[in-house]
Coordinates of C-alpha atoms in Angstrom, one line a residue:
Chain S
M1 CA 0.0 0.0 0.0
A2 CA 1.2 3.5 -0.8
K3 CA 1.7 5.9 2.0
V4 CA -1.4 7.8 3.2
L5 CA -1.5 11.2 4.8
M6 CA -3.1 10.9 8.2
K7 CA -3.5 12.7 11.4
G8 CA -1.5 11.0 14.2
N9 CA -4.5 10.1 16.4
E10 CA -6.3 8.5 13.4
A11 CA -3.2 6.7 12.2
M12 CA -2.7 5.1 15.7
A13 CA -6.4 4.1 15.7
L14 CA -6.0 2.5 12.3
A15 CA -2.8 0.7 13.4
A16 CA -4.8 -0.9 16.2
I17 CA -7.3 -2.3 13.6
Y18 CA -4.4 -3.6 11.6
A19 CA -3.2 -5.4 14.7
G20 CA -6.5 -7.2 15.1
C21 CA -7.8 -5.1 18.0
E22 CA -11.2 -6.5 18.8
A23 CA -12.5 -3.9 21.3
F24 CA -11.9 -0.2 22.1
Y25 CA -13.2 1.3 25.3
G26 CA -12.5 5.0 26.0
Y27 CA -13.6 8.3 27.3
P28 CA -13.1 11.7 25.6
I29 CA -10.1 13.9 26.5
T30 CA -8.1 16.4 24.5
P31 CA -5.6 16.0 22.7
Q32 CA -6.5 12.4 21.8
N33 CA -10.2 12.7 20.7
E34 CA -9.7 11.9 17.1
L35 CA -8.5 8.4 18.1
P36 CA -11.8 7.2 19.6
E37 CA -13.8 9.3 17.1
Y38 CA -12.1 7.4 14.3
L39 CA -12.7 4.0 16.0
S40 CA -16.3 4.8 16.8
K41 CA -16.9 4.5 13.1
H42 CA -14.2 2.0 11.9
M43 CA -14.5 -0.6 14.7
A44 CA -18.2 -1.0 13.8
L45 CA -17.3 -1.3 10.1
H46 CA -15.0 -4.2 11.1
G47 CA -17.6 -5.8 13.3
K48 CA -15.6 -4.9 16.4
A49 CA -16.6 -3.6 19.7
F50 CA -16.5 0.2 20.6
V51 CA -17.9 1.7 23.8
Q52 CA -17.7 5.3 24.8
S53 CA -17.6 4.7 28.5
E54 CA -19.0 6.9 31.4
S55 CA -15.5 7.6 32.7
E56 CA -11.9 6.6 32.3
V57 CA -12.3 4.4 35.4
A58 CA -15.1 2.5 33.6
A59 CA -13.1 2.4 30.3
I60 CA -10.1 0.6 31.8
N61 CA -12.2 -1.8 33.7
M62 CA -14.0 -2.7 30.4
V63 CA -10.6 -3.3 29.1
Y64 CA -9.8 -5.5 32.0
G65 CA -13.0 -7.6 31.3
A66 CA -12.4 -7.9 27.5
A67 CA -8.7 -8.7 28.1
G68 CA -9.7 -11.4 30.6
A69 CA -12.0 -12.9 28.1
G70 CA -9.1 -13.3 25.7
A71 CA -9.8 -10.4 23.3
R72 CA -7.3 -8.0 21.9
V73 CA -8.3 -4.7 23.4
M74 CA -7.1 -1.1 23.6
T75 CA -7.9 2.1 25.3
S76 CA -6.5 5.6 24.9
S77 CA -6.4 8.8 26.9
S78 CA -4.3 11.7 27.9
S79 CA -2.4 12.5 31.1
P80 CA -5.2 13.2 33.6
G81 CA -7.3 10.4 32.1
I82 CA -4.4 8.0 32.4
A83 CA -4.2 8.9 36.1
L84 CA -7.8 7.9 36.5
K85 CA -7.1 4.6 34.6
Q86 CA -4.3 3.7 36.9
E87 CA -6.8 1.8 39.1
G88 CA -7.7 -0.6 36.3
I89 CA -4.1 -0.7 34.9
T90 CA -2.8 -2.2 38.2
Y91 CA -5.5 -4.9 38.2
I92 CA -4.7 -5.8 34.5
A93 CA -1.0 -6.1 35.4
G94 CA -1.9 -8.0 38.6
A95 CA -4.1 -10.4 36.8
E96 CA -1.5 -10.7 34.0
L97 CA -3.7 -9.6 31.2
P98 CA -2.6 -8.2 27.8
A99 CA -3.9 -4.8 26.8
V100 CA -2.7 -1.7 24.9
I101 CA -3.0 1.7 26.4
I102 CA -2.2 4.9 24.4
N103 CA -1.3 8.0 26.3
V104 CA -1.3 11.2 24.3
M105 CA 0.5 13.3 26.9
R106 CA -0.5 16.8 27.7
G107 CA 0.8 19.3 30.3
G108 CA 0.1 19.0 34.0
P109 CA -0.2 18.7 37.0
G110 CA -3.9 18.7 37.6
L111 CA -6.0 19.8 34.7
G112 CA -2.8 21.4 33.3
G113 CA -3.1 22.2 29.7
I114 CA -3.9 20.5 26.4
Q115 CA -0.5 21.2 24.6
P116 CA 2.2 18.5 24.2
S117 CA 4.2 17.4 27.2
Q118 CA 6.3 14.5 28.5
G119 CA 5.3 15.1 32.1
D120 CA 3.9 11.6 32.5
Y121 CA 7.3 9.9 32.2
K122 CA 7.2 8.8 35.9
Q123 CA 3.5 8.0 35.8
I124 CA 4.3 5.6 32.9
T125 CA 7.6 4.1 33.9
R126 CA 7.0 3.6 37.6
G127 CA 3.9 1.5 37.3
G128 CA 1.6 4.3 38.1
G129 CA -1.0 2.4 40.1
N130 CA -0.6 0.6 43.4
G131 CA 1.6 -2.4 44.0
D132 CA 4.8 -3.7 42.4
Y133 CA 4.4 -3.8 38.7
Y134 CA 5.6 -2.2 35.4
L135 CA 4.2 -1.5 32.0
Y136 CA 6.2 -2.3 28.8
S137 CA 6.3 1.3 27.5
L138 CA 7.1 2.4 24.0
A139 CA 7.8 6.0 22.9
P140 CA 7.7 6.6 19.1
E141 CA 9.0 9.8 17.6
S142 CA 7.0 9.8 14.4
L143 CA 3.7 8.6 13.1
Q144 CA 5.3 5.8 11.1
E145 CA 7.1 4.6 14.2
A146 CA 4.0 4.9 16.3
V147 CA 1.9 2.9 13.7
D148 CA 4.6 0.2 13.5
L149 CA 5.0 0.0 17.3
I150 CA 1.2 -0.1 17.8
K151 CA 0.9 -2.9 15.3
E152 CA 3.5 -4.9 17.2
S153 CA 2.3 -3.8 20.7
F154 CA -0.7 -6.3 20.8
D155 CA 1.8 -9.1 20.2
I156 CA 4.1 -7.8 22.9
A157 CA 1.2 -7.5 25.4
D158 CA 0.0 -11.0 24.6
Y159 CA 3.6 -12.4 24.8
F160 CA 4.2 -11.0 28.2
R161 CA 0.6 -11.1 29.4
N162 CA 1.2 -7.5 30.5
P163 CA -0.2 -4.1 29.5
V164 CA 1.8 -2.2 27.0
M165 CA 1.8 1.7 27.1
I166 CA 2.3 3.7 24.0
A167 CA 3.7 7.0 25.3
V168 CA 3.3 9.8 22.8
D169 CA 2.7 13.5 23.2
G170 CA 0.1 15.8 21.8
L171 CA 2.4 16.7 18.9
I172 CA 2.3 13.1 17.6
G173 CA -1.5 13.0 18.2
Q174 CA -2.2 16.1 16.3
M175 CA 0.3 16.3 13.4
M176 CA -0.2 14.9 10.0
E177 CA 2.3 12.7 8.2
P178 CA 2.4 10.1 5.3
V179 CA 2.2 6.7 6.9
D180 CA 2.7 3.1 5.4
F181 CA 0.5 0.6 7.2
D182 CA 1.9 -2.4 5.3
R183 CA 5.4 -2.2 6.8
E184 CA 6.4 -5.5 8.2
V185 CA 6.7 -5.6 12.0
P186 CA 8.2 -8.3 14.1
K187 CA 5.9 -11.2 14.9
W188 CA 6.1 -12.7 18.4
D189 CA 5.7 -16.4 19.2
L190 CA 2.3 -16.5 21.0
L191 CA 0.6 -19.3 22.9
P192 CA -3.1 -19.8 22.8
K193 CA -5.0 -18.0 25.6
T194 CA -6.0 -21.1 27.5
W195 CA -6.2 -19.0 30.6
A196 CA -9.0 -16.8 29.4
A197 CA -12.4 -16.5 31.2
D198 CA -14.3 -16.6 28.0
G199 CA -17.3 -18.6 29.1
N200 CA -16.5 -21.4 26.7
P201 CA -15.2 -24.3 28.9
Q202 CA -15.5 -27.1 26.4
G203 CA -14.3 -29.6 28.9
R204 CA -11.6 -27.5 30.4
E205 CA -11.5 -26.5 34.1
K206 CA -13.0 -23.2 34.9
N207 CA -10.8 -20.1 34.5
I208 CA -10.6 -17.3 37.0
I209 CA -9.2 -13.8 36.3
N210 CA -8.0 -12.4 39.5
S211 CA -5.4 -10.3 41.3
L212 CA -6.4 -11.2 44.9
Y213 CA -4.0 -13.3 47.0
L214 CA -4.9 -13.1 50.6
D215 CA -2.1 -15.6 51.7
P216 CA 1.1 -13.5 51.9
L217 CA 3.3 -16.4 50.9
V218 CA 1.2 -17.0 47.8
L219 CA 1.2 -13.3 46.9
E220 CA 5.0 -13.2 47.4
Q221 CA 5.3 -15.9 44.8
H222 CA 3.0 -14.0 42.4
N223 CA 5.1 -10.8 43.0
L224 CA 8.3 -12.8 42.2
K225 CA 6.7 -14.2 39.1
L226 CA 5.9 -10.7 37.9
K227 CA 9.4 -9.6 38.7
A228 CA 10.9 -12.3 36.6
K229 CA 8.8 -11.0 33.7
Y230 CA 10.1 -7.5 34.2
D231 CA 13.6 -8.8 34.6
E232 CA 13.3 -10.5 31.2
M233 CA 12.0 -7.2 29.6
R234 CA 15.0 -5.4 31.2
K235 CA 17.5 -8.0 30.0
N236 CA 16.4 -8.9 26.5
H237 CA 13.8 -6.4 25.3
Q238 CA 15.4 -2.9 25.7
R239 CA 14.9 -0.8 22.5
Y240 CA 16.8 2.3 21.5
E241 CA 18.4 4.0 18.6
L242 CA 21.9 5.5 18.5
I243 CA 22.1 8.3 16.0
N244 CA 25.2 10.1 14.5
M245 CA 27.4 8.5 17.1
K246 CA 30.6 8.4 15.2
D247 CA 33.3 10.4 17.0
A248 CA 30.5 12.2 18.9
D249 CA 31.7 14.7 21.4
I250 CA 28.3 15.2 23.1
V251 CA 25.2 13.1 23.1
I252 CA 21.6 14.3 23.4
V253 CA 19.4 11.9 25.4
A254 CA 15.8 12.3 24.2
Y255 CA 12.7 10.2 23.4
G256 CA 9.5 10.8 21.4
S257 CA 8.9 14.1 19.6
V258 CA 12.0 15.6 21.3
A259 CA 14.3 13.1 19.8
R260 CA 12.8 14.1 16.4
I261 CA 13.5 17.8 17.0
A262 CA 17.0 16.8 18.3
R263 CA 17.7 15.2 14.8
T264 CA 17.3 18.7 13.3
A265 CA 19.4 20.2 16.0
V266 CA 22.1 17.7 15.2
E267 CA 22.1 18.6 11.5
M268 CA 22.5 22.3 12.5
L269 CA 25.3 21.4 14.9
T270 CA 27.1 19.4 12.2
E271 CA 27.2 22.4 10.0
K272 CA 28.8 24.2 12.9
G273 CA 31.4 21.4 13.2
V274 CA 30.0 20.0 16.5
K275 CA 29.9 16.3 16.7
C276 CA 26.7 15.5 18.5
G277 CA 24.9 12.2 18.6
I278 CA 21.5 11.2 19.9
L279 CA 20.7 8.4 22.3
K280 CA 17.0 7.7 21.7
P281 CA 15.2 5.4 24.1
I282 CA 12.4 3.6 22.3
T283 CA 11.4 1.7 25.4
I284 CA 11.2 4.0 28.4
F285 CA 10.4 0.9 30.5
P286 CA 12.6 -1.1 30.3
Y287 CA 15.0 1.8 30.3
P288 CA 17.7 1.2 27.6
D289 CA 20.8 1.3 29.9
Q290 CA 22.5 -1.0 27.4
A291 CA 22.6 2.0 25.0
F292 CA 24.8 3.9 27.4
A293 CA 27.4 1.1 27.5
E294 CA 27.6 1.4 23.7
L295 CA 28.5 5.0 23.7
P296 CA 31.9 5.7 21.9
D297 CA 34.8 6.8 24.1
S298 CA 34.8 10.1 22.4
V299 CA 31.7 11.3 24.2
R300 CA 32.5 13.8 26.9
N301 CA 29.0 15.1 27.9
L302 CA 25.3 14.0 28.0
L303 CA 22.5 16.5 27.4
V304 CA 19.1 15.3 28.5
V305 CA 16.3 17.2 26.6
E306 CA 12.6 16.7 27.6
M307 CA 9.3 18.4 27.6
S308 CA 9.3 18.1 31.4
T309 CA 11.4 19.5 34.2
G310 CA 13.6 16.4 34.1
Q311 CA 11.5 13.3 34.8
M312 CA 13.9 11.0 32.8
L313 CA 17.0 12.3 34.6
D314 CA 17.0 9.7 37.3
D315 CA 17.0 6.9 34.7
V316 CA 19.9 8.6 32.8
K317 CA 21.9 8.9 36.0
I318 CA 21.4 5.3 36.8
A319 CA 22.3 4.2 33.3
N320 CA 25.3 6.5 33.1
E321 CA 26.8 5.0 36.3
G322 CA 28.5 8.3 37.2
K323 CA 30.7 8.2 34.1
L324 CA 29.8 11.4 32.1
P325 CA 28.7 14.8 33.2
I326 CA 24.9 15.1 32.7
H327 CA 23.3 18.4 31.6
F328 CA 19.6 19.1 31.2
Y329 CA 17.4 21.3 29.0
G330 CA 13.7 21.2 29.3
R331 CA 10.6 23.1 28.2
V332 CA 7.3 22.6 30.1
G333 CA 3.7 23.6 30.2
G334 CA 3.0 22.6 26.7
V335 CA 5.9 24.5 25.1
V336 CA 7.8 22.4 22.5
P337 CA 11.5 23.1 22.4
E338 CA 12.8 24.4 19.0
A339 CA 15.9 22.9 17.4
E340 CA 17.7 26.1 17.7
E341 CA 17.2 26.1 21.5
I342 CA 18.7 22.6 21.6
V343 CA 21.6 23.8 19.5
Q344 CA 22.3 26.7 21.9
A345 CA 22.1 24.3 24.9
V346 CA 24.7 22.1 23.3
L347 CA 27.0 25.0 22.4
K348 CA 26.8 26.2 26.0
I349 CA 28.2 22.9 27.1
V350 CA 30.8 22.2 24.4
G351 CA 32.1 25.8 25.0
G352 CA 31.7 26.9 21.5
E353 CA 35.3 25.8 20.7
N354 CA 34.1 24.0 17.6
N355 CA 31.7 26.8 16.8
G356 CA 32.9 28.0 13.4
Chain O
M1 CA -30.4 -49.3 48.1
D2 CA -32.4 -49.6 44.8
N3 CA -35.2 -47.6 46.3
V4 CA -33.0 -44.6 47.2
K5 CA -33.3 -41.7 44.9
T6 CA -31.8 -38.2 45.0
I7 CA -34.4 -35.6 45.7
Y8 CA -32.0 -32.8 46.4
K9 CA -28.4 -32.0 45.8
K10 CA -26.0 -29.1 45.6
S11 CA -26.4 -27.3 42.3
E12 CA -23.8 -28.0 39.6
G13 CA -23.4 -24.3 39.4
L14 CA -21.5 -24.3 42.7
S15 CA -18.0 -25.6 43.3
D16 CA -16.9 -27.7 46.2
F17 CA -15.3 -24.8 48.0
N18 CA -16.5 -24.0 51.5
L19 CA -18.3 -20.7 51.5
S20 CA -16.4 -18.0 53.4
Y21 CA -19.6 -16.3 54.8
C22 CA -20.5 -15.9 58.4
P23 CA -23.2 -18.2 59.9
G24 CA -26.7 -16.9 59.3
C25 CA -25.9 -14.6 56.3
T26 CA -28.1 -15.0 53.4
H27 CA -25.4 -14.9 50.7
G28 CA -25.4 -18.7 50.8
I29 CA -29.1 -18.8 49.8
I30 CA -28.5 -16.3 47.1
H31 CA -25.5 -18.2 45.6
K32 CA -27.6 -21.3 45.5
L33 CA -30.4 -19.5 43.6
V34 CA -28.1 -18.0 41.1
A35 CA -26.4 -21.3 40.5
E36 CA -29.6 -23.2 40.1
T37 CA -31.0 -20.6 37.7
L38 CA -27.9 -20.9 35.5
V39 CA -28.2 -24.7 35.5
E40 CA -32.0 -24.7 34.9
L41 CA -31.7 -22.3 32.0
D42 CA -28.9 -24.4 30.5
V43 CA -26.5 -21.6 30.3
L44 CA -24.0 -22.5 33.0
D45 CA -21.3 -23.6 30.5
R46 CA -21.4 -20.2 28.7
S47 CA -21.7 -18.1 31.8
I48 CA -19.1 -15.7 33.3
G49 CA -19.6 -14.2 36.8
I50 CA -18.0 -11.1 38.0
S51 CA -17.0 -11.0 41.7
S52 CA -16.9 -7.6 43.3
V53 CA -15.2 -6.3 46.5
G54 CA -16.8 -6.9 49.8
C55 CA -18.0 -10.2 51.5
S56 CA -18.5 -11.8 48.2
A57 CA -15.1 -11.0 46.8
L58 CA -14.0 -14.6 47.0
N59 CA -17.0 -16.0 45.2
Y60 CA -15.0 -16.5 42.1
D61 CA -14.1 -19.8 43.9
F62 CA -17.8 -20.7 44.7
F63 CA -19.4 -20.7 41.3
S64 CA -18.4 -23.4 38.9
C65 CA -18.4 -21.2 35.7
D66 CA -15.6 -19.0 34.6
M67 CA -15.2 -16.0 37.0
V68 CA -13.6 -12.6 37.0
Q69 CA -12.7 -10.6 40.1
A70 CA -13.4 -6.9 39.6
A71 CA -12.2 -3.8 41.4
H72 CA -14.5 -2.1 43.9
G73 CA -17.6 -1.1 42.2
R74 CA -16.5 -1.7 38.7
A75 CA -18.1 -5.1 38.0
P76 CA -20.7 -3.6 35.6
A77 CA -17.9 -2.0 33.6
V78 CA -16.0 -5.4 33.5
A79 CA -19.2 -7.1 32.5
T80 CA -19.7 -4.6 29.7
G81 CA -16.2 -5.2 28.5
I82 CA -16.7 -8.9 28.3
K83 CA -20.2 -8.9 26.9
R84 CA -19.3 -6.7 24.0
V85 CA -16.6 -9.1 22.8
K86 CA -18.4 -12.3 23.8
P87 CA -22.1 -11.6 23.1
N88 CA -23.1 -15.2 23.4
T89 CA -22.1 -15.5 27.0
I90 CA -24.3 -15.0 30.0
I91 CA -22.8 -12.4 32.3
F92 CA -23.8 -11.6 35.9
T93 CA -22.3 -9.4 38.5
Y94 CA -22.6 -10.2 42.1
Q95 CA -22.3 -7.0 44.2
G96 CA -23.1 -5.7 47.7
D97 CA -24.5 -2.3 48.6
G98 CA -21.1 -0.8 49.4
D99 CA -19.8 -1.9 46.0
L100 CA -22.9 -1.0 43.9
A101 CA -24.8 1.7 45.8
S102 CA -21.6 3.7 46.8
I103 CA -18.4 3.4 44.9
G104 CA -19.9 1.7 41.9
I105 CA -23.1 3.7 41.4
A106 CA -21.8 5.2 38.2
E107 CA -20.9 1.9 36.6
A108 CA -24.2 0.4 37.6
I109 CA -26.2 3.4 36.3
H110 CA -24.3 3.5 32.9
A111 CA -24.5 -0.2 32.3
A112 CA -28.3 0.2 32.6
H113 CA -28.2 3.3 30.6
R114 CA -26.4 1.5 27.7
S115 CA -28.9 -1.3 28.1
E116 CA -26.0 -3.8 28.5
N117 CA -27.3 -7.3 28.1
I118 CA -26.2 -8.3 31.6
T119 CA -27.7 -9.3 34.9
I120 CA -26.7 -7.6 38.2
V121 CA -27.3 -9.6 41.4
F122 CA -27.4 -6.8 44.0
V123 CA -27.3 -7.8 47.6
N124 CA -28.4 -5.1 50.1
N125 CA -27.8 -5.7 53.8
A126 CA -27.5 -2.0 54.7
I127 CA -23.9 -2.2 55.9
Y128 CA -20.4 -2.8 54.8
G129 CA -19.8 -6.4 56.0
M130 CA -16.3 -7.3 55.0
T131 CA -14.6 -4.1 56.3
G132 CA -16.3 -4.4 59.7
G133 CA -19.7 -2.9 59.7
Q134 CA -19.4 0.7 58.4
M135 CA -22.3 2.8 57.2
A136 CA -23.5 2.2 53.6
P137 CA -25.8 4.4 51.4
T138 CA -28.5 1.9 52.2
T139 CA -28.0 2.0 56.0
L140 CA -31.4 2.8 57.6
I141 CA -32.1 5.9 59.7
G142 CA -31.1 5.3 63.2
Q143 CA -29.1 2.2 62.4
K144 CA -25.9 2.0 64.3
T145 CA -22.7 1.2 62.4
T146 CA -19.0 1.6 63.2
T147 CA -19.1 5.0 61.2
S148 CA -22.5 6.1 62.4
Q149 CA -22.1 5.1 66.0
G150 CA -25.0 7.3 67.2
G151 CA -27.2 5.8 64.5
R152 CA -27.7 7.2 60.9
D153 CA -28.9 10.8 61.1
A154 CA -30.6 12.1 57.9
H155 CA -29.2 15.6 58.6
I156 CA -25.6 14.4 58.7
H157 CA -25.7 11.2 56.4
G158 CA -28.6 11.8 54.2
L159 CA -31.5 9.5 53.6
P160 CA -31.0 5.8 52.6
L161 CA -30.7 5.3 48.9
R162 CA -33.3 3.2 47.2
I163 CA -31.4 1.5 44.3
S164 CA -34.2 -0.4 42.6
E165 CA -36.5 2.6 42.5
M166 CA -33.7 4.7 41.1
M167 CA -32.5 2.2 38.5
A168 CA -36.1 1.8 37.3
T169 CA -36.1 5.4 36.1
I170 CA -33.3 4.7 33.7
P171 CA -34.8 4.3 30.2
G172 CA -32.3 1.7 29.2
A173 CA -33.1 -0.8 32.0
T174 CA -35.3 -3.7 31.0
Y175 CA -36.2 -5.5 34.3
I176 CA -35.7 -4.4 37.9
E177 CA -37.1 -6.3 40.9
R178 CA -36.5 -6.3 44.6
V179 CA -36.8 -9.6 46.5
S180 CA -36.1 -11.1 49.8
V181 CA -35.0 -14.5 51.0
H182 CA -36.3 -14.4 54.7
N183 CA -38.6 -17.4 54.3
P184 CA -39.1 -20.3 51.9
Q185 CA -42.0 -18.6 50.1
H186 CA -39.8 -15.6 49.4
V187 CA -36.8 -17.7 48.4
Q188 CA -39.1 -19.2 45.7
K189 CA -40.2 -15.8 44.6
A190 CA -36.6 -14.6 44.5
K191 CA -35.7 -17.7 42.3
K192 CA -38.5 -16.7 39.9
A193 CA -37.2 -13.2 39.7
L194 CA -33.6 -14.5 38.9
K195 CA -35.1 -16.8 36.2
K196 CA -36.9 -13.9 34.6
A197 CA -33.8 -11.7 34.6
F198 CA -31.5 -14.4 33.2
T199 CA -34.2 -15.4 30.6
I200 CA -34.3 -11.8 29.5
Q201 CA -30.6 -11.7 29.1
K202 CA -30.6 -15.1 27.2
E203 CA -33.2 -13.5 24.8
N204 CA -30.9 -10.4 24.4
K205 CA -33.5 -8.1 25.8
G206 CA -31.2 -5.9 27.8
F207 CA -30.3 -4.9 31.3
T208 CA -31.7 -6.7 34.4
L209 CA -31.1 -6.1 38.1
I210 CA -32.4 -8.2 41.0
E211 CA -32.0 -6.6 44.4
F212 CA -31.9 -8.9 47.4
I213 CA -32.8 -7.7 50.9
S214 CA -30.1 -9.5 53.0
T215 CA -28.8 -9.6 56.5
C216 CA -25.6 -9.2 58.4
P217 CA -26.0 -10.9 61.8
V218 CA -22.4 -10.2 62.8
N219 CA -22.3 -6.5 62.1
W220 CA -25.9 -5.9 63.1
G221 CA -25.1 -7.5 66.4
L222 CA -28.0 -9.9 66.1
T223 CA -28.5 -13.6 66.0
P224 CA -29.3 -15.0 62.6
K225 CA -33.0 -15.4 63.5
D226 CA -33.2 -11.9 65.0
A227 CA -31.4 -10.5 62.0
I228 CA -34.0 -12.1 59.7
D229 CA -36.8 -10.5 61.8
W230 CA -35.0 -7.2 61.8
A231 CA -34.8 -7.2 58.0
V232 CA -38.5 -8.0 57.7
E233 CA -39.5 -5.4 60.3
N234 CA -37.1 -2.6 59.2
M235 CA -35.7 -3.1 55.8
I236 CA -38.7 -4.3 53.8
P237 CA -40.9 -1.4 54.9
Y238 CA -38.3 1.0 53.6
Y239 CA -37.3 -1.1 50.7
P240 CA -40.6 -2.6 49.5
L241 CA -40.4 -5.8 47.5
G242 CA -41.8 -6.0 44.0
V243 CA -41.2 -5.4 40.3
Y244 CA -40.0 -1.8 39.7
K245 CA -39.5 -2.0 35.9
D246 CA -40.5 -4.6 33.3
K247 CA -40.2 -3.6 29.7
T248 CA -41.3 -7.1 28.7
V249 CA -44.9 -6.6 29.9
G250 CA -47.3 -7.1 27.1
E251 CA -44.8 -9.2 25.0
E252 CA -45.8 -12.7 24.1
S253 CA -44.0 -15.1 26.3

């Protein structure tokens, strides 16, 4: 199929249909509304389920139900709505159910604003709800990458029996780009969902979907089983991209839309003779600490750039293991950093010695 | 032993687990009625039950069909999520008054509002049992609980909420009835109500809710017999039994 020009929210919606999504449950919130709007029409055309729920809390619990019945299911929201969904998300993780959750981030805290932000980094990467769990979290920088990752995310969720969070910001949701929906994405080896409570026993034992374990020793075993899953994600399923790393003097660490803006900044810096690379986390959980071990010896500084006041800094510090000086540049409140600002932030660090 | 025949046995809809309920509580009777109804309507093998949070939280072990444990108050949303992807299943939620009338009132109302083809089994004993006897939206005026120690006062706590009456005002609801299980006659009536509700669901005719007036001997501080008497004397007058909504009236059966 040729590329089609689509708005981000609609492209992400269509990607879910391509992935075989059987149900979408959601509640309106800006800046992700085009996503459920698109699905309200197109899920029905494909004979799939769509419900506009009474609240985010209800939506995520509908997701819990459908996931427990073995269906491929998705919800989407934006930052304050994701906060409301955390109740259901922890149940989904606790009951080991697969589901895909798209977060089109906006500024906060509280009602905040409706412009792009990356202020949910901790809400996404630290579990978010109660208890000891994590979401496999993917942060695309373009519509094509978002579409490819969403198509794959349903497999990833099924494989790990764990929710997958697609972490984008309002910029990705609102912009238009040409997208190819037929690009091949990795297929994961999946087992039949013999655990599903789908009301279709056919001779099998009854299935129970549950996150309640009143016996501490049993709950401990469950927690350790979940931990083994997260350890496996950390060990074997980190994703990242190292860009323009040859002889790099300084490396920008940035994900999502900011990584994309950083690409332009790097082109501008190259013209000025500054050797600047980009370390782009694609998974923000598991955090790609392996990427930091691959940085060339030429790198003397790290510059973290975010649309937050530095929510990712802790992870960078852990991954850096105290080796390189870490600098930070952030814009917040829905303000998107321009490439020129990032260039200036880099030049301030490298001292302008290469600034022809 | 040739002349011995089985005239009564535990329903196939129940598992062999020991129930976790306190002696004298009517949850056991209601479980039995739900299980028998699913078997008699021949839908047990395509049924999925949703456990809620409260005394019945562990009943995913007690019914023999597939079961899903839901977050506090969210069972109707969970039921919606399942029914929309598995329309051929029979879905019931089993919720107490704290779960449905308080924290889950939005989910209950909107499941009815959307006319979800599910059945809610609502057990109203006018108190939070599992957490130790706190006041519920359905706690009666003057009733002492651990969070209304001087008795429920309308000026402070408001008047008790009548769920069946309220749910009956929702255009999407198909069938709403309040029943009691305080004597064998009413147990039979309650069974009939459940059969009606699940038959409506089986025929894809929409949302049904059966409210059970129930007891809590332990948290009411009464013996099982006195608790039954208290329910009859105090609860039923405020929560009258009967059919509050029946959209199937006039249809050919």
